[in-house]
């Protein structure tokens, strides 16, 4: 794997594809700067070597050309503070103004280009656009794991125009090293904890994981589709009625492959989707009409804790319940604690996917798991065994 550590950037201009797709409020203030913070070590390494840095990213989903609210200019102050450097900004990402600014860029300076997705060519993977970007610098660095599963101009196609002058930044390198620990180097038993709202969004990954893991723990809204498929009564819980057969086939496949598939046995039910709702605990297959299951309960927690503590490698994707409401956050918190305890005993634990990362942050447990992945879709595709275009572009 070729990383920035193998290169010396003295006197070089590095063009880094970062993932600065950060959430902004109405005042264009950054409400979560995790992605910016993650890229700082890569930028600093290049500056320390005596190189200059050109940053390119997308922000949001511009529909048809430039949109003021999606301009990367909103990030300049925050980034300048984070780097302790006066970050320069240009109102385009290709063209003569950009080229002139780049030509004047001195060692230690940082230039942020405008939102790549103001050009449709970015997402279309246009070769001419990619070539124009490539020409701006001496070395191309890909550090945007969040978009590594997309074959866009700046994430993959650009690599065709830089020869051997390409490498991974620290974010990408860390993701690959840690995901490999799970995919190909995982010490057994390997357990995948899959939660979240719907089975439909997790089918592919659950099926693929059957070939890699020893246990799959199911939680969250999708549990009720499994419970109903097995003949249970799930009241008004979230159910995908068109996925009942699929749930049964996943159960059969797990049996055939010798994978232990754990489905909740009990459920914390509410009479409304609200933190003020009345609650009652029942077996998961005995939820009355008028009630919806919004979290796992004590019997399930005990079984899941035991399964987690006896694992050496753990993947966690998706909450066990509606953790955004305190009343239904206990199951997710309990599982997070079990993962932390297993990690303290020497297991490798990787948390990924938007909502489990949000849960880990909510419970302030980032430091108690081995690794928190920054890429949702990219992480799932990597775990499914797909070769990500952004990774392939650097490796080939
Ligand atoms: P996902 O994006 O598929 O990982 O789903 C995450 C969402 O699933 C979170 O917003 C949770 O509140 C929601 N969720 C978890 N458990 C349940 C449940 N039992 N019923 C409805 N929604 C749930």
Short mmCIF file of C-alpha atoms and ligand atoms in Angstrom, two decimals:
data_model
loop_
_atom_site.label_atom_id
_atom_site.label_comp_id
_atom_site.label_asym_id
_atom_site.label_seq_id
_atom_site.Cartn_x
_atom_site.Cartn_y
_atom_site.Cartn_z
CA UNK A 1 0.00 0.00 0.00
CA UNK A 2 1.54 3.31 -1.06
CA UNK A 3 0.97 6.00 1.58
CA UNK A 4 2.20 9.55 2.04
CA UNK A 5 4.77 8.22 4.52
CA UNK A 6 6.71 6.76 1.59
CA UNK A 7 7.07 10.16 -0.10
CA UNK A 8 8.92 13.35 0.66
CA UNK A 9 6.90 16.36 -0.43
CA UNK A 10 9.70 18.95 -0.26
CA UNK A 11 9.17 21.48 -3.05
CA UNK A 12 6.18 19.48 -4.30
CA UNK A 13 2.57 20.48 -4.80
CA UNK A 14 0.17 17.85 -3.49
CA UNK A 15 -3.44 17.69 -4.62
CA UNK A 16 -5.43 15.96 -1.89
CA UNK A 17 -8.96 14.63 -2.41
CA UNK A 18 -10.46 15.08 1.04
CA UNK A 19 -13.96 14.39 2.29
CA UNK A 20 -15.06 17.78 3.62
CA UNK A 21 -18.74 16.97 3.18
CA UNK A 22 -19.53 18.37 6.63
CA UNK A 23 -22.93 19.38 8.03
CA UNK A 24 -23.57 23.16 8.13
CA UNK A 25 -26.29 25.04 10.02
CA UNK A 26 -28.31 28.05 8.68
CA UNK A 27 -25.43 30.36 9.56
CA UNK A 28 -23.04 28.14 7.57
CA UNK A 29 -21.28 27.05 10.74
CA UNK A 30 -19.89 23.54 10.85
CA UNK A 31 -21.91 21.44 13.29
CA UNK A 32 -19.66 18.36 13.20
CA UNK A 33 -16.06 18.76 12.06
CA UNK A 34 -15.02 15.09 12.36
CA UNK A 35 -14.18 14.86 8.66
CA UNK A 36 -12.06 18.01 8.67
CA UNK A 37 -10.25 16.95 11.84
CA UNK A 38 -9.54 13.55 10.27
CA UNK A 39 -7.69 15.12 7.32
CA UNK A 40 -5.40 17.39 9.37
CA UNK A 41 -2.55 14.87 9.91
CA UNK A 42 -2.29 14.25 6.15
CA UNK A 43 -2.15 17.98 5.38
CA UNK A 44 0.36 18.60 8.17
CA UNK A 45 2.71 15.85 7.00
CA UNK A 46 2.95 17.51 3.56
CA UNK A 47 3.47 20.98 5.04
CA UNK A 48 6.13 19.63 7.43
CA UNK A 49 7.99 18.05 4.51
CA UNK A 50 8.13 21.48 2.84
CA UNK A 51 5.39 20.92 0.28
CA UNK A 52 2.29 22.92 -0.58
CA UNK A 53 -1.25 21.61 -0.43
CA UNK A 54 -4.23 21.92 -2.78
CA UNK A 55 -7.43 20.56 -1.26
CA UNK A 56 -10.41 19.39 -3.29
CA UNK A 57 -13.73 18.05 -2.01
CA UNK A 58 -17.43 17.92 -2.62
CA UNK A 59 -20.04 19.39 -0.27
CA UNK A 60 -23.67 18.30 -0.39
CA UNK A 61 -25.50 17.56 -3.59
CA UNK A 62 -25.56 20.58 -5.89
CA UNK A 63 -28.20 19.99 -8.57
CA UNK A 64 -27.22 22.14 -11.45
CA UNK A 65 -23.96 24.02 -11.13
CA UNK A 66 -22.83 26.38 -8.37
CA UNK A 67 -25.03 26.95 -5.29
CA UNK A 68 -23.84 29.59 -2.82
CA UNK A 69 -24.96 27.57 0.18
CA UNK A 70 -22.81 24.64 -0.89
CA UNK A 71 -19.65 26.67 -1.44
CA UNK A 72 -16.55 25.37 0.29
CA UNK A 73 -15.72 28.98 1.21
CA UNK A 74 -17.81 28.37 4.35
CA UNK A 75 -15.06 26.05 5.58
CA UNK A 76 -12.10 28.38 5.12
CA UNK A 77 -12.06 29.98 8.59
CA UNK A 78 -12.57 26.73 10.43
CA UNK A 79 -9.88 25.02 8.40
CA UNK A 80 -7.44 27.92 8.85
CA UNK A 81 -7.84 27.64 12.63
CA UNK A 82 -7.51 23.86 12.62
CA UNK A 83 -4.28 24.05 10.60
CA UNK A 84 -2.95 27.27 12.03
CA UNK A 85 -2.35 28.40 8.45
CA UNK A 86 -4.15 31.10 6.46
CA UNK A 87 -5.98 28.87 3.99
CA UNK A 88 -6.43 30.40 0.52
CA UNK A 89 -9.58 29.85 -1.49
CA UNK A 90 -10.46 30.01 -5.20
CA UNK A 91 -14.00 30.20 -6.52
CA UNK A 92 -13.50 27.37 -9.00
CA UNK A 93 -11.74 24.02 -9.08
CA UNK A 94 -10.37 24.12 -12.65
CA UNK A 95 -9.54 26.91 -15.11
CA UNK A 96 -7.15 29.83 -15.43
CA UNK A 97 -7.81 31.51 -12.06
CA UNK A 98 -7.10 28.23 -10.29
CA UNK A 99 -3.98 27.59 -12.37
CA UNK A 100 -2.58 31.07 -11.65
CA UNK A 101 -3.21 30.76 -7.91
CA UNK A 102 -1.64 27.31 -7.88
CA UNK A 103 1.44 28.56 -9.74
CA UNK A 104 2.05 31.12 -6.98
CA UNK A 105 1.57 28.62 -4.16
CA UNK A 106 4.63 28.45 -1.87
CA UNK A 107 5.87 25.74 0.45
CA UNK A 108 3.70 25.53 3.56
CA UNK A 109 0.70 27.16 1.88
CA UNK A 110 -2.73 25.57 1.61
CA UNK A 111 -5.29 26.26 -1.11
CA UNK A 112 -8.88 25.07 -0.99
CA UNK A 113 -10.65 24.63 -4.33
CA UNK A 114 -14.38 25.22 -4.84
CA UNK A 115 -16.90 22.34 -4.62
CA UNK A 116 -16.04 19.71 -7.24
CA UNK A 117 -19.70 18.80 -7.72
CA UNK A 118 -20.49 22.23 -9.15
CA UNK A 119 -19.35 20.39 -12.29
CA UNK A 120 -21.47 17.41 -13.42
CA UNK A 121 -18.20 16.09 -14.84
CA UNK A 122 -17.05 15.17 -11.32
CA UNK A 123 -19.71 12.53 -10.72
CA UNK A 124 -19.73 11.45 -14.36
CA UNK A 125 -16.05 10.56 -14.04
CA UNK A 126 -15.20 12.81 -16.99
CA UNK A 127 -11.64 12.20 -18.19
CA UNK A 128 -11.00 15.72 -19.44
CA UNK A 129 -12.10 17.20 -16.10
CA UNK A 130 -9.98 14.65 -14.22
CA UNK A 131 -6.98 15.52 -16.39
CA UNK A 132 -7.40 19.24 -15.66
CA UNK A 133 -7.40 18.51 -11.93
CA UNK A 134 -4.38 16.21 -12.24
CA UNK A 135 -2.34 18.91 -13.97
CA UNK A 136 -2.60 21.21 -10.96
CA UNK A 137 -0.08 19.29 -8.86
CA UNK A 138 2.95 17.00 -8.74
CA UNK A 139 1.37 14.33 -6.55
CA UNK A 140 -2.22 13.12 -6.14
CA UNK A 141 -3.22 12.02 -2.65
CA UNK A 142 -6.53 10.29 -2.03
CA UNK A 143 -7.72 10.73 1.55
CA UNK A 144 -11.49 10.64 1.04
CA UNK A 145 -12.64 7.26 2.26
CA UNK A 146 -16.29 8.40 2.37
CA UNK A 147 -16.34 8.60 -1.44
CA UNK A 148 -13.91 5.77 -2.21
CA UNK A 149 -16.78 3.60 -3.46
CA UNK A 150 -17.52 6.11 -6.23
CA UNK A 151 -15.67 6.13 -9.55
CA UNK A 152 -15.73 9.93 -9.77
CA UNK A 153 -13.22 12.16 -11.57
CA UNK A 154 -11.43 13.25 -8.38
CA UNK A 155 -11.61 9.92 -6.54
CA UNK A 156 -10.58 7.46 -9.25
CA UNK A 157 -10.31 8.68 -12.86
CA UNK A 158 -7.67 11.28 -11.98
CA UNK A 159 -5.22 8.49 -11.12
CA UNK A 160 -4.92 7.73 -14.86
CA UNK A 161 -3.17 11.05 -15.36
CA UNK A 162 -0.57 11.10 -12.60
CA UNK A 163 1.60 8.08 -13.39
CA UNK A 164 3.18 6.77 -10.20
CA UNK A 165 2.77 10.10 -8.41
CA UNK A 166 -0.17 8.97 -6.30
CA UNK A 167 -0.70 7.63 -2.80
CA UNK A 168 -3.14 7.24 0.08
CA UNK A 169 -3.38 9.81 2.87
CA UNK A 170 -3.63 8.72 6.49
CA UNK A 171 -7.44 8.54 6.59
CA UNK A 172 -7.57 6.10 3.68
CA UNK A 173 -4.58 4.09 4.88
CA UNK A 174 -6.08 3.73 8.38
CA UNK A 175 -9.43 2.65 7.03
CA UNK A 176 -7.87 0.01 4.81
CA UNK A 177 -5.61 -1.36 7.54
CA UNK A 178 -8.49 -1.60 10.03
CA UNK A 179 -11.07 -2.99 7.62
CA UNK A 180 -8.55 -5.63 6.55
CA UNK A 181 -8.23 -6.67 10.20
CA UNK A 182 -11.89 -7.53 10.00
CA UNK A 183 -12.26 -8.85 6.47
CA UNK A 184 -9.18 -10.98 5.98
CA UNK A 185 -7.21 -11.04 9.20
CA UNK A 186 -9.95 -11.31 11.82
CA UNK A 187 -9.20 -13.60 14.76
CA UNK A 188 -12.12 -15.96 15.39
CA UNK A 189 -14.79 -15.98 16.65
CA UNK A 190 -15.88 -13.07 14.49
CA UNK A 191 -19.20 -11.43 15.33
CA UNK A 192 -21.14 -8.90 13.28
CA UNK A 193 -23.77 -6.86 15.10
CA UNK A 194 -26.27 -5.53 12.61
CA UNK A 195 -28.92 -3.10 13.74
CA UNK A 196 -30.83 -0.18 12.32
CA UNK A 197 -34.19 0.34 10.78
CA UNK A 198 -34.65 -1.98 7.84
CA UNK A 199 -33.54 -5.40 6.65
CA UNK A 200 -33.73 -4.18 3.06
CA UNK A 201 -30.80 -1.81 3.48
CA UNK A 202 -28.62 -4.47 5.13
CA UNK A 203 -29.41 -7.61 3.11
CA UNK A 204 -26.38 -7.57 0.86
CA UNK A 205 -23.98 -7.04 3.71
CA UNK A 206 -25.66 -9.65 5.95
CA UNK A 207 -25.51 -12.21 3.13
CA UNK A 208 -21.86 -11.46 2.39
CA UNK A 209 -20.93 -11.58 6.05
CA UNK A 210 -22.33 -15.12 6.31
CA UNK A 211 -19.15 -16.32 4.57
CA UNK A 212 -16.83 -14.47 6.89
CA UNK A 213 -18.25 -14.42 10.41
CA UNK A 214 -19.19 -16.92 13.13
CA UNK A 215 -22.10 -15.01 14.63
CA UNK A 216 -24.52 -12.37 13.42
CA UNK A 217 -26.44 -10.41 16.03
CA UNK A 218 -29.60 -8.72 14.80
CA UNK A 219 -31.11 -5.66 16.49
CA UNK A 220 -33.18 -2.57 15.82
CA UNK A 221 -36.25 -2.25 13.63
CA UNK A 222 -35.27 -5.12 11.36
CA UNK A 223 -35.66 -7.61 14.24
CA UNK A 224 -39.43 -7.43 13.88
CA UNK A 225 -39.35 -8.51 10.25
CA UNK A 226 -37.45 -11.62 11.39
CA UNK A 227 -39.85 -12.16 14.31
CA UNK A 228 -42.93 -11.87 12.08
CA UNK A 229 -41.38 -14.13 9.43
CA UNK A 230 -40.98 -16.80 12.11
CA UNK A 231 -44.70 -16.58 12.90
CA UNK A 232 -44.52 -14.05 15.74
CA UNK A 233 -46.97 -11.27 16.53
CA UNK A 234 -45.24 -7.91 16.29
CA UNK A 235 -48.13 -5.45 16.76
CA UNK A 236 -47.41 -2.07 15.20
CA UNK A 237 -43.63 -2.53 15.08
CA UNK A 238 -41.68 -1.57 11.98
CA UNK A 239 -42.02 -4.49 9.58
CA UNK A 240 -41.14 -4.92 5.94
CA UNK A 241 -43.88 -7.28 4.85
CA UNK A 242 -42.29 -7.82 1.47
CA UNK A 243 -39.09 -9.04 3.12
CA UNK A 244 -40.53 -11.86 5.24
CA UNK A 245 -39.41 -14.57 2.81
CA UNK A 246 -36.04 -12.99 2.63
CA UNK A 247 -35.73 -13.03 6.43
CA UNK A 248 -36.56 -16.75 6.40
CA UNK A 249 -34.01 -17.42 3.71
CA UNK A 250 -31.34 -15.57 5.72
CA UNK A 251 -32.20 -17.76 8.71
CA UNK A 252 -31.92 -20.90 6.54
CA UNK A 253 -28.67 -19.75 4.98
CA UNK A 254 -27.14 -19.08 8.40
CA UNK A 255 -28.09 -22.59 9.51
CA UNK A 256 -26.62 -24.12 6.37
CA UNK A 257 -23.36 -22.18 6.76
CA UNK A 258 -23.03 -22.84 10.48
CA UNK A 259 -23.36 -19.16 11.36
CA UNK A 260 -25.08 -18.44 14.65
CA UNK A 261 -27.82 -15.91 13.84
CA UNK A 262 -29.07 -14.23 17.00
CA UNK A 263 -32.45 -12.52 16.90
CA UNK A 264 -33.85 -10.64 19.93
CA UNK A 265 -36.03 -12.73 22.23
CA UNK A 266 -37.72 -9.84 24.01
CA UNK A 267 -38.74 -6.31 23.17
CA UNK A 268 -39.38 -2.99 24.88
CA UNK A 269 -42.67 -1.83 23.39
CA UNK A 270 -44.21 1.65 23.32
CA UNK A 271 -47.75 2.84 22.67
CA UNK A 272 -46.40 5.79 20.64
CA UNK A 273 -43.21 6.71 18.80
CA UNK A 274 -42.27 9.13 21.56
CA UNK A 275 -39.98 9.45 24.54
CA UNK A 276 -43.11 10.04 26.68
CA UNK A 277 -44.85 6.86 25.54
CA UNK A 278 -46.03 4.19 27.95
CA UNK A 279 -43.89 1.10 27.75
CA UNK A 280 -44.17 -2.62 28.34
CA UNK A 281 -41.76 -5.52 27.88
CA UNK A 282 -42.90 -8.68 26.07
CA UNK A 283 -41.34 -11.58 24.20
CA UNK A 284 -40.52 -10.34 20.71
CA UNK A 285 -43.19 -12.57 19.16
CA UNK A 286 -45.94 -11.32 21.47
CA UNK A 287 -46.18 -7.60 20.77
CA UNK A 288 -49.82 -6.53 21.06
CA UNK A 289 -51.60 -4.39 18.47
CA UNK A 290 -51.32 -0.73 19.39
CA UNK A 291 -47.73 -1.26 20.59
CA UNK A 292 -44.47 -1.03 18.70
CA UNK A 293 -41.12 -2.54 19.65
CA UNK A 294 -38.51 0.19 19.95
CA UNK A 295 -35.63 -1.51 21.79
CA UNK A 296 -34.28 -4.84 22.98
CA UNK A 297 -34.91 -5.79 26.62
CA UNK A 298 -33.15 -7.65 29.43
CA UNK A 299 -33.20 -11.27 28.22
CA UNK A 300 -31.81 -10.24 24.84
CA UNK A 301 -29.22 -8.00 26.46
CA UNK A 302 -27.87 -10.90 28.52
CA UNK A 303 -27.63 -13.21 25.49
CA UNK A 304 -26.01 -10.53 23.34
CA UNK A 305 -23.48 -9.58 26.01
CA UNK A 306 -22.35 -13.17 26.31
CA UNK A 307 -22.03 -13.52 22.53
CA UNK A 308 -20.03 -10.29 22.31
CA UNK A 309 -17.72 -11.11 25.20
CA UNK A 310 -16.84 -14.47 23.68
CA UNK A 311 -15.81 -12.82 20.37
CA UNK A 312 -12.28 -11.88 19.32
CA UNK A 313 -13.30 -9.69 16.39
CA UNK A 314 -16.42 -7.51 16.35
CA UNK A 315 -18.13 -5.40 13.72
CA UNK A 316 -20.93 -3.11 14.83
CA UNK A 317 -23.23 -1.48 12.29
CA UNK A 318 -26.55 0.01 13.37
CA UNK A 319 -28.33 0.67 16.68
CA UNK A 320 -30.36 -1.87 18.69
CA UNK A 321 -33.30 0.48 19.09
CA UNK A 322 -34.45 4.05 18.66
CA UNK A 323 -31.40 5.31 20.54
CA UNK A 324 -32.15 8.95 19.68
CA UNK A 325 -34.83 8.79 22.43
CA UNK A 326 -33.38 8.15 25.90
CA UNK A 327 -36.16 5.74 26.81
CA UNK A 328 -35.16 3.44 23.95
CA UNK A 329 -31.39 3.97 24.04
CA UNK A 330 -30.59 1.44 26.76
CA UNK A 331 -30.24 -1.58 24.47
CA UNK A 332 -27.82 0.24 22.18
CA UNK A 333 -25.88 1.57 25.17
CA UNK A 334 -25.72 -1.89 26.71
CA UNK A 335 -24.37 -3.44 23.51
CA UNK A 336 -21.86 -0.57 23.17
CA UNK A 337 -20.68 -1.30 26.71
CA UNK A 338 -20.36 -5.01 25.98
CA UNK A 339 -18.25 -4.16 22.91
CA UNK A 340 -16.09 -1.85 25.06
CA UNK A 341 -15.61 -4.63 27.63
CA UNK A 342 -14.70 -7.17 24.94
CA UNK A 343 -12.23 -4.64 23.51
CA UNK A 344 -10.67 -4.12 26.94
CA UNK A 345 -10.19 -7.91 27.08
CA UNK A 346 -8.24 -7.80 23.80
CA UNK A 347 -10.87 -8.17 21.09
CA UNK A 348 -10.64 -6.02 17.95
CA UNK A 349 -13.80 -3.94 17.49
CA UNK A 350 -14.74 -1.83 14.52
CA UNK A 351 -17.75 0.47 14.55
CA UNK A 352 -19.05 1.85 11.29
CA UNK A 353 -22.11 3.26 9.62
CA UNK A 354 -23.65 6.62 10.43
CA UNK A 355 -25.97 5.70 13.27
CA UNK A 356 -23.69 3.40 15.23
CA UNK A 357 -20.97 6.04 15.00
CA UNK A 358 -23.52 8.61 16.25
CA UNK A 359 -24.41 6.22 19.11
CA UNK A 360 -20.78 5.70 20.08
CA UNK A 361 -20.33 9.48 20.13
CA UNK A 362 -23.54 10.02 22.09
CA UNK A 363 -22.31 7.62 24.78
CA UNK A 364 -18.79 9.07 24.55
CA UNK A 365 -17.24 5.71 23.83
CA UNK A 366 -15.02 6.49 20.83
CA UNK A 367 -11.91 5.59 22.81
CA UNK A 368 -13.31 2.30 24.09
CA UNK A 369 -13.58 0.59 20.72
CA UNK A 370 -10.62 -0.28 18.49
CA UNK A 371 -11.63 1.72 15.43
CA UNK A 372 -14.45 3.97 14.28
CA UNK A 373 -14.80 3.93 10.49
CA UNK A 374 -15.56 7.25 8.79
CA UNK A 375 -17.22 5.86 5.69
CA UNK A 376 -20.76 4.45 5.70
CA UNK A 377 -21.41 3.20 2.17
CA UNK A 378 -17.70 2.78 1.40
CA UNK A 379 -17.20 0.71 4.53
CA UNK A 380 -20.11 -1.59 3.76
CA UNK A 381 -18.92 -2.13 0.19
CA UNK A 382 -15.40 -2.88 1.42
CA UNK A 383 -16.79 -5.43 3.87
CA UNK A 384 -18.88 -6.94 1.09
CA UNK A 385 -15.57 -7.69 -0.62
CA UNK A 386 -15.90 -5.16 -3.43
CA UNK A 387 -12.79 -3.46 -4.72
CA UNK A 388 -13.47 0.23 -4.18
CA UNK A 389 -12.63 2.43 -7.23
CA UNK A 390 -10.79 4.92 -5.00
CA UNK A 391 -8.61 2.17 -3.55
CA UNK A 392 -8.03 0.44 -6.87
CA UNK A 393 -6.98 3.73 -8.48
CA UNK A 394 -4.04 4.07 -6.10
CA UNK A 395 -3.16 0.36 -5.91
CA UNK A 396 -3.07 -0.35 -9.62
P1 LIG B 1 -30.13 2.59 9.76
O1 LIG B 1 -29.91 3.90 9.10
O2 LIG B 1 -30.77 1.57 8.90
O3 LIG B 1 -28.87 2.07 10.44
O4 LIG B 1 -31.20 2.83 10.89
C1 LIG B 1 -30.97 3.65 12.00
C2 LIG B 1 -32.27 4.09 12.55
O5 LIG B 1 -33.03 2.97 12.93
C3 LIG B 1 -32.15 4.95 13.78
O6 LIG B 1 -32.61 6.23 13.49
C4 LIG B 1 -33.04 4.26 14.79
O7 LIG B 1 -33.86 5.16 15.53
C5 LIG B 1 -33.90 3.36 13.93
N1 LIG B 1 -34.42 2.23 14.68
C6 LIG B 1 -33.74 1.38 15.45
N2 LIG B 1 -34.55 0.50 16.03
C7 LIG B 1 -35.80 0.77 15.62
C8 LIG B 1 -37.07 0.21 15.89
N3 LIG B 1 -37.21 -0.84 16.70
N4 LIG B 1 -38.14 0.76 15.29
C9 LIG B 1 -37.99 1.82 14.46
N5 LIG B 1 -36.81 2.40 14.17
C10 LIG B 1 -35.72 1.89 14.74
#
